Tab-separated table of C-alpha atoms in Angstrom:
chain	number	residue	atom	x	y	z
A	913	UNK	CA	-14.985	2.331	29.042
A	914	UNK	CA	-17.035	-0.818	28.736
A	915	UNK	CA	-19.096	-1.315	31.863
A	916	UNK	CA	-17.180	-3.822	33.957
A	917	UNK	CA	-18.633	-5.116	37.162
A	918	UNK	CA	-16.837	-3.789	40.250
A	919	UNK	CA	-15.681	-7.347	40.979
A	920	UNK	CA	-14.084	-7.702	37.534
A	921	UNK	CA	-12.480	-4.279	37.898
A	922	UNK	CA	-11.008	-5.188	41.305
A	923	UNK	CA	-9.746	-8.666	40.351
A	924	UNK	CA	-8.428	-7.379	37.034
A	925	UNK	CA	-6.502	-4.523	38.642
A	926	UNK	CA	-5.044	-6.611	41.476
A	927	UNK	CA	-4.089	-9.798	39.659
A	928	UNK	CA	-4.473	-9.708	35.880
A	929	UNK	CA	-3.169	-6.226	35.120
A	930	UNK	CA	-0.978	-5.703	38.194
A	931	UNK	CA	0.589	-2.252	38.054
A	932	UNK	CA	4.108	-3.529	38.835
A	933	UNK	CA	4.188	-6.962	37.242
A	934	UNK	CA	2.161	-6.308	34.073
A	935	UNK	CA	2.404	-2.550	33.471
A	936	UNK	CA	5.906	-2.018	34.917
A	937	UNK	CA	4.934	1.108	36.844
A	938	UNK	CA	6.388	1.641	40.303
A	939	UNK	CA	9.456	-0.510	39.715
A	940	UNK	CA	11.793	1.725	41.793
A	941	UNK	CA	9.970	1.211	45.104
A	942	UNK	CA	9.242	-2.391	44.126
A	943	UNK	CA	12.952	-3.160	43.956
A	944	UNK	CA	14.113	-0.651	46.559
A	945	UNK	CA	11.681	-1.119	49.448
A	946	UNK	CA	11.128	-4.857	49.104
A	947	UNK	CA	13.975	-5.998	51.332
A	948	UNK	CA	11.678	-6.795	54.277
A	949	UNK	CA	7.956	-7.378	54.686
A	950	UNK	CA	7.405	-4.680	57.344
A	951	UNK	CA	8.772	-1.917	55.096
A	952	UNK	CA	6.744	-3.280	52.196
A	953	UNK	CA	3.521	-3.120	54.197
A	954	UNK	CA	4.283	0.465	55.239
A	955	UNK	CA	4.985	1.506	51.681
A	956	UNK	CA	1.855	-0.274	50.458
A	957	UNK	CA	-0.334	1.502	53.006
A	958	UNK	CA	1.120	4.877	52.115
A	959	UNK	CA	0.658	4.200	48.385
A	960	UNK	CA	-2.956	3.141	48.945
A	961	UNK	CA	-3.788	6.354	50.790
A	962	UNK	CA	-1.988	8.684	48.370
A	963	UNK	CA	-3.208	6.874	45.252
A	964	UNK	CA	-6.856	7.103	46.317
A	965	UNK	CA	-6.530	10.774	47.236
A	966	UNK	CA	-4.514	11.661	44.121
A	967	UNK	CA	-6.918	9.866	41.794
A	968	UNK	CA	-9.895	11.646	43.322
A	969	UNK	CA	-8.307	15.097	43.116
A	970	UNK	CA	-6.782	14.673	39.648
A	971	UNK	CA	-10.052	13.276	38.273
A	972	UNK	CA	-11.946	16.316	39.540
A	973	UNK	CA	-9.273	18.694	38.211
A	974	UNK	CA	-9.446	17.054	34.794
A	975	UNK	CA	-13.250	17.051	34.570
A	976	UNK	CA	-13.922	20.492	36.052
A	977	UNK	CA	-10.818	22.528	35.223
A	978	UNK	CA	-8.728	21.126	32.394
A	979	UNK	CA	-11.533	19.944	30.086
A	980	UNK	CA	-13.892	22.945	30.367
A	981	UNK	CA	-11.075	25.458	29.779
A	982	UNK	CA	-9.444	23.365	27.026
A	983	UNK	CA	-6.224	22.892	29.020
A	984	UNK	CA	-5.961	19.120	28.561
A	985	UNK	CA	-2.402	19.515	27.263
A	986	UNK	CA	-1.397	20.516	30.829
A	987	UNK	CA	-2.663	17.221	32.269
A	988	UNK	CA	0.686	15.599	33.090
A	989	UNK	CA	2.307	18.647	34.647
A	990	UNK	CA	-0.849	19.473	36.606
A	991	UNK	CA	-1.023	15.906	37.918
A	992	UNK	CA	2.643	15.936	38.964
A	993	UNK	CA	2.141	19.184	40.867
A	994	UNK	CA	-1.039	17.910	42.511
A	995	UNK	CA	0.560	14.612	43.573
A	996	UNK	CA	3.642	16.351	44.973
A	997	UNK	CA	1.434	18.842	46.821
A	998	UNK	CA	-0.807	16.110	48.205
A	999	UNK	CA	2.144	14.106	49.469
A	1000	UNK	CA	3.576	17.180	51.191
A	1001	UNK	CA	0.186	18.032	52.685
A	1002	UNK	CA	-0.317	14.473	53.951
A	1003	UNK	CA	3.185	14.537	55.434
A	1004	UNK	CA	2.523	17.799	57.308
A	1005	UNK	CA	-0.887	16.655	58.573
A	1006	UNK	CA	0.454	13.301	59.753
A	1007	UNK	CA	3.338	15.012	61.530
A	1008	UNK	CA	0.882	17.193	63.483
A	1009	UNK	CA	-2.018	14.775	64.074
A	1010	UNK	CA	-0.413	11.327	64.297
A	1011	UNK	CA	3.321	11.514	65.034
A	1012	UNK	CA	3.571	7.743	65.548
A	1013	UNK	CA	2.062	7.051	62.114
A	1014	UNK	CA	4.297	9.758	60.647
A	1015	UNK	CA	7.355	7.994	62.087
A	1016	UNK	CA	6.190	4.726	60.543
A	1017	UNK	CA	5.361	6.178	57.114
A	1018	UNK	CA	7.718	9.157	57.164
A	1019	UNK	CA	10.387	7.395	55.129
A	1020	UNK	CA	7.897	6.213	52.522
A	1021	UNK	CA	5.956	9.422	51.930
A	1022	UNK	CA	8.705	11.258	49.985
A	1023	UNK	CA	9.230	8.108	47.886
A	1024	UNK	CA	5.588	8.204	46.795
A	1025	UNK	CA	6.099	11.592	45.129
A	1026	UNK	CA	8.384	9.905	42.597
A	1027	UNK	CA	6.328	6.695	42.297
A	1028	UNK	CA	5.200	6.648	38.683
A	1029	UNK	CA	2.379	4.228	39.556
A	1030	UNK	CA	0.460	7.061	41.250
A	1031	UNK	CA	0.780	9.307	38.184
A	1032	UNK	CA	0.115	6.359	35.863
A	1033	UNK	CA	-3.186	5.482	37.533
A	1034	UNK	CA	-4.325	9.111	37.486
A	1035	UNK	CA	-3.709	9.207	33.730
A	1036	UNK	CA	-5.116	5.713	33.044
A	1037	UNK	CA	-8.519	6.427	34.592
A	1038	UNK	CA	-8.933	9.341	32.182
A	1039	UNK	CA	-7.676	7.373	29.169
A	1040	UNK	CA	-10.033	4.487	29.982
A	1041	UNK	CA	-12.920	6.981	30.363
A	1042	UNK	CA	-13.894	5.743	33.816
A	1043	UNK	CA	-16.430	7.552	35.933
A	1044	UNK	CA	-15.527	8.765	39.426
A	1045	UNK	CA	-16.679	5.606	41.242
A	1046	UNK	CA	-14.855	3.320	38.796
A	1047	UNK	CA	-11.759	5.509	39.136
A	1048	UNK	CA	-11.726	5.213	42.925
A	1049	UNK	CA	-12.337	1.436	42.801
A	1050	UNK	CA	-9.613	1.054	40.177
A	1051	UNK	CA	-7.101	3.195	42.108
A	1052	UNK	CA	-7.730	1.300	45.346
A	1053	UNK	CA	-7.427	-2.034	43.569
A	1054	UNK	CA	-4.226	-0.998	41.823
A	1055	UNK	CA	-2.765	0.053	45.188
A	1056	UNK	CA	-3.788	-3.268	46.741
A	1057	UNK	CA	-2.199	-5.112	43.810
A	1058	UNK	CA	0.962	-3.029	44.233
A	1059	UNK	CA	1.056	-3.881	47.947
A	1060	UNK	CA	0.402	-7.568	47.290
A	1061	UNK	CA	3.217	-7.800	44.748
A	1062	UNK	CA	5.545	-5.838	47.042
A	1063	UNK	CA	4.831	-7.998	50.094
A	1064	UNK	CA	5.127	-11.296	48.195
A	1065	UNK	CA	8.385	-10.128	46.633
A	1066	UNK	CA	9.714	-8.975	50.038
A	1067	UNK	CA	8.864	-12.348	51.579
A	1068	UNK	CA	10.677	-14.157	48.793
A	1069	UNK	CA	13.718	-11.870	49.153
A	1070	UNK	CA	13.799	-12.437	52.917
A	1071	UNK	CA	13.729	-16.184	52.311
A	1072	UNK	CA	16.483	-15.942	49.701
A	1073	UNK	CA	18.751	-14.275	52.276
A	1074	UNK	CA	18.604	-17.543	54.226
A	1075	UNK	CA	19.391	-19.773	51.252
A	1076	UNK	CA	22.569	-20.401	49.323
A	1077	UNK	CA	22.327	-18.129	46.286
A	1078	UNK	CA	25.376	-18.334	43.978
A	1079	UNK	CA	27.773	-15.403	44.449
A	1080	UNK	CA	27.241	-14.024	40.939
A	1081	UNK	CA	23.459	-13.972	41.411
A	1082	UNK	CA	23.287	-12.300	44.847
A	1083	UNK	CA	21.507	-8.984	45.191
A	1084	UNK	CA	19.938	-7.365	42.150
A	1085	UNK	CA	20.384	-10.237	39.636
A	1086	UNK	CA	18.423	-12.770	41.688
A	1087	UNK	CA	15.864	-10.082	42.555
A	1088	UNK	CA	15.218	-9.404	38.860
A	1089	UNK	CA	14.949	-13.121	38.040
A	1090	UNK	CA	12.538	-13.554	40.955
A	1091	UNK	CA	10.455	-10.567	39.815
A	1092	UNK	CA	10.210	-12.108	36.343
A	1093	UNK	CA	9.023	-15.428	37.735
A	1094	UNK	CA	6.522	-13.622	39.962
A	1095	UNK	CA	5.219	-11.711	36.917
A	1096	UNK	CA	4.745	-14.996	35.049
A	1097	UNK	CA	2.847	-16.404	38.045
A	1098	UNK	CA	0.488	-13.417	37.983
A	1099	UNK	CA	-0.049	-13.952	34.230
A	1100	UNK	CA	-1.835	-17.157	35.191
A	1101	UNK	CA	-4.805	-15.064	36.299
A	1102	UNK	CA	-5.184	-13.726	32.738
A	1103	UNK	CA	-8.247	-15.717	31.733
A	1104	UNK	CA	-10.300	-15.042	34.866
A	1105	UNK	CA	-11.641	-11.578	34.048
A	1106	UNK	CA	-11.265	-9.077	31.209
A	1107	UNK	CA	-8.312	-6.730	31.608
A	1108	UNK	CA	-9.525	-3.331	32.844
């Protein structure tokens, strides 16, 4: 990967190359959990934690297990197993250590197992040949961008519930139109930094 400054990597991952609005990863939770801002913040926090942890573990597995033993063809299945295991481990630990936090995030943790954005970032950092520090910065920035898009979208959807949306556009149709407009708004950041 070309050496990008950490600032360019962060801004590029959050705004320019947003995981939901530009790469179309994580669409299911984006549409499903974005009905209110509180749920969106909870999901975003859970995704941030799991994405950072998953990227760290999968990066180390790739560099020190899959590459040395020429098992790179097992990358996707190994990553899926690691992410599912990490989510289950985090769920068990939170249930024991912080029951209040578990109650808040408990609904969102199983959803993260099937969030393709987590798997996508783990694969992208290898494809882009990032080092460990760049991978962690990129994963955190992607998660922040995911949360930002989710919260903005949830706020817009909450506002639309209070307005007069035509009957044929209520629900999913207006949500998809709104997501498209939001994606175009994020495209405006395209010339600020190079796309990571």
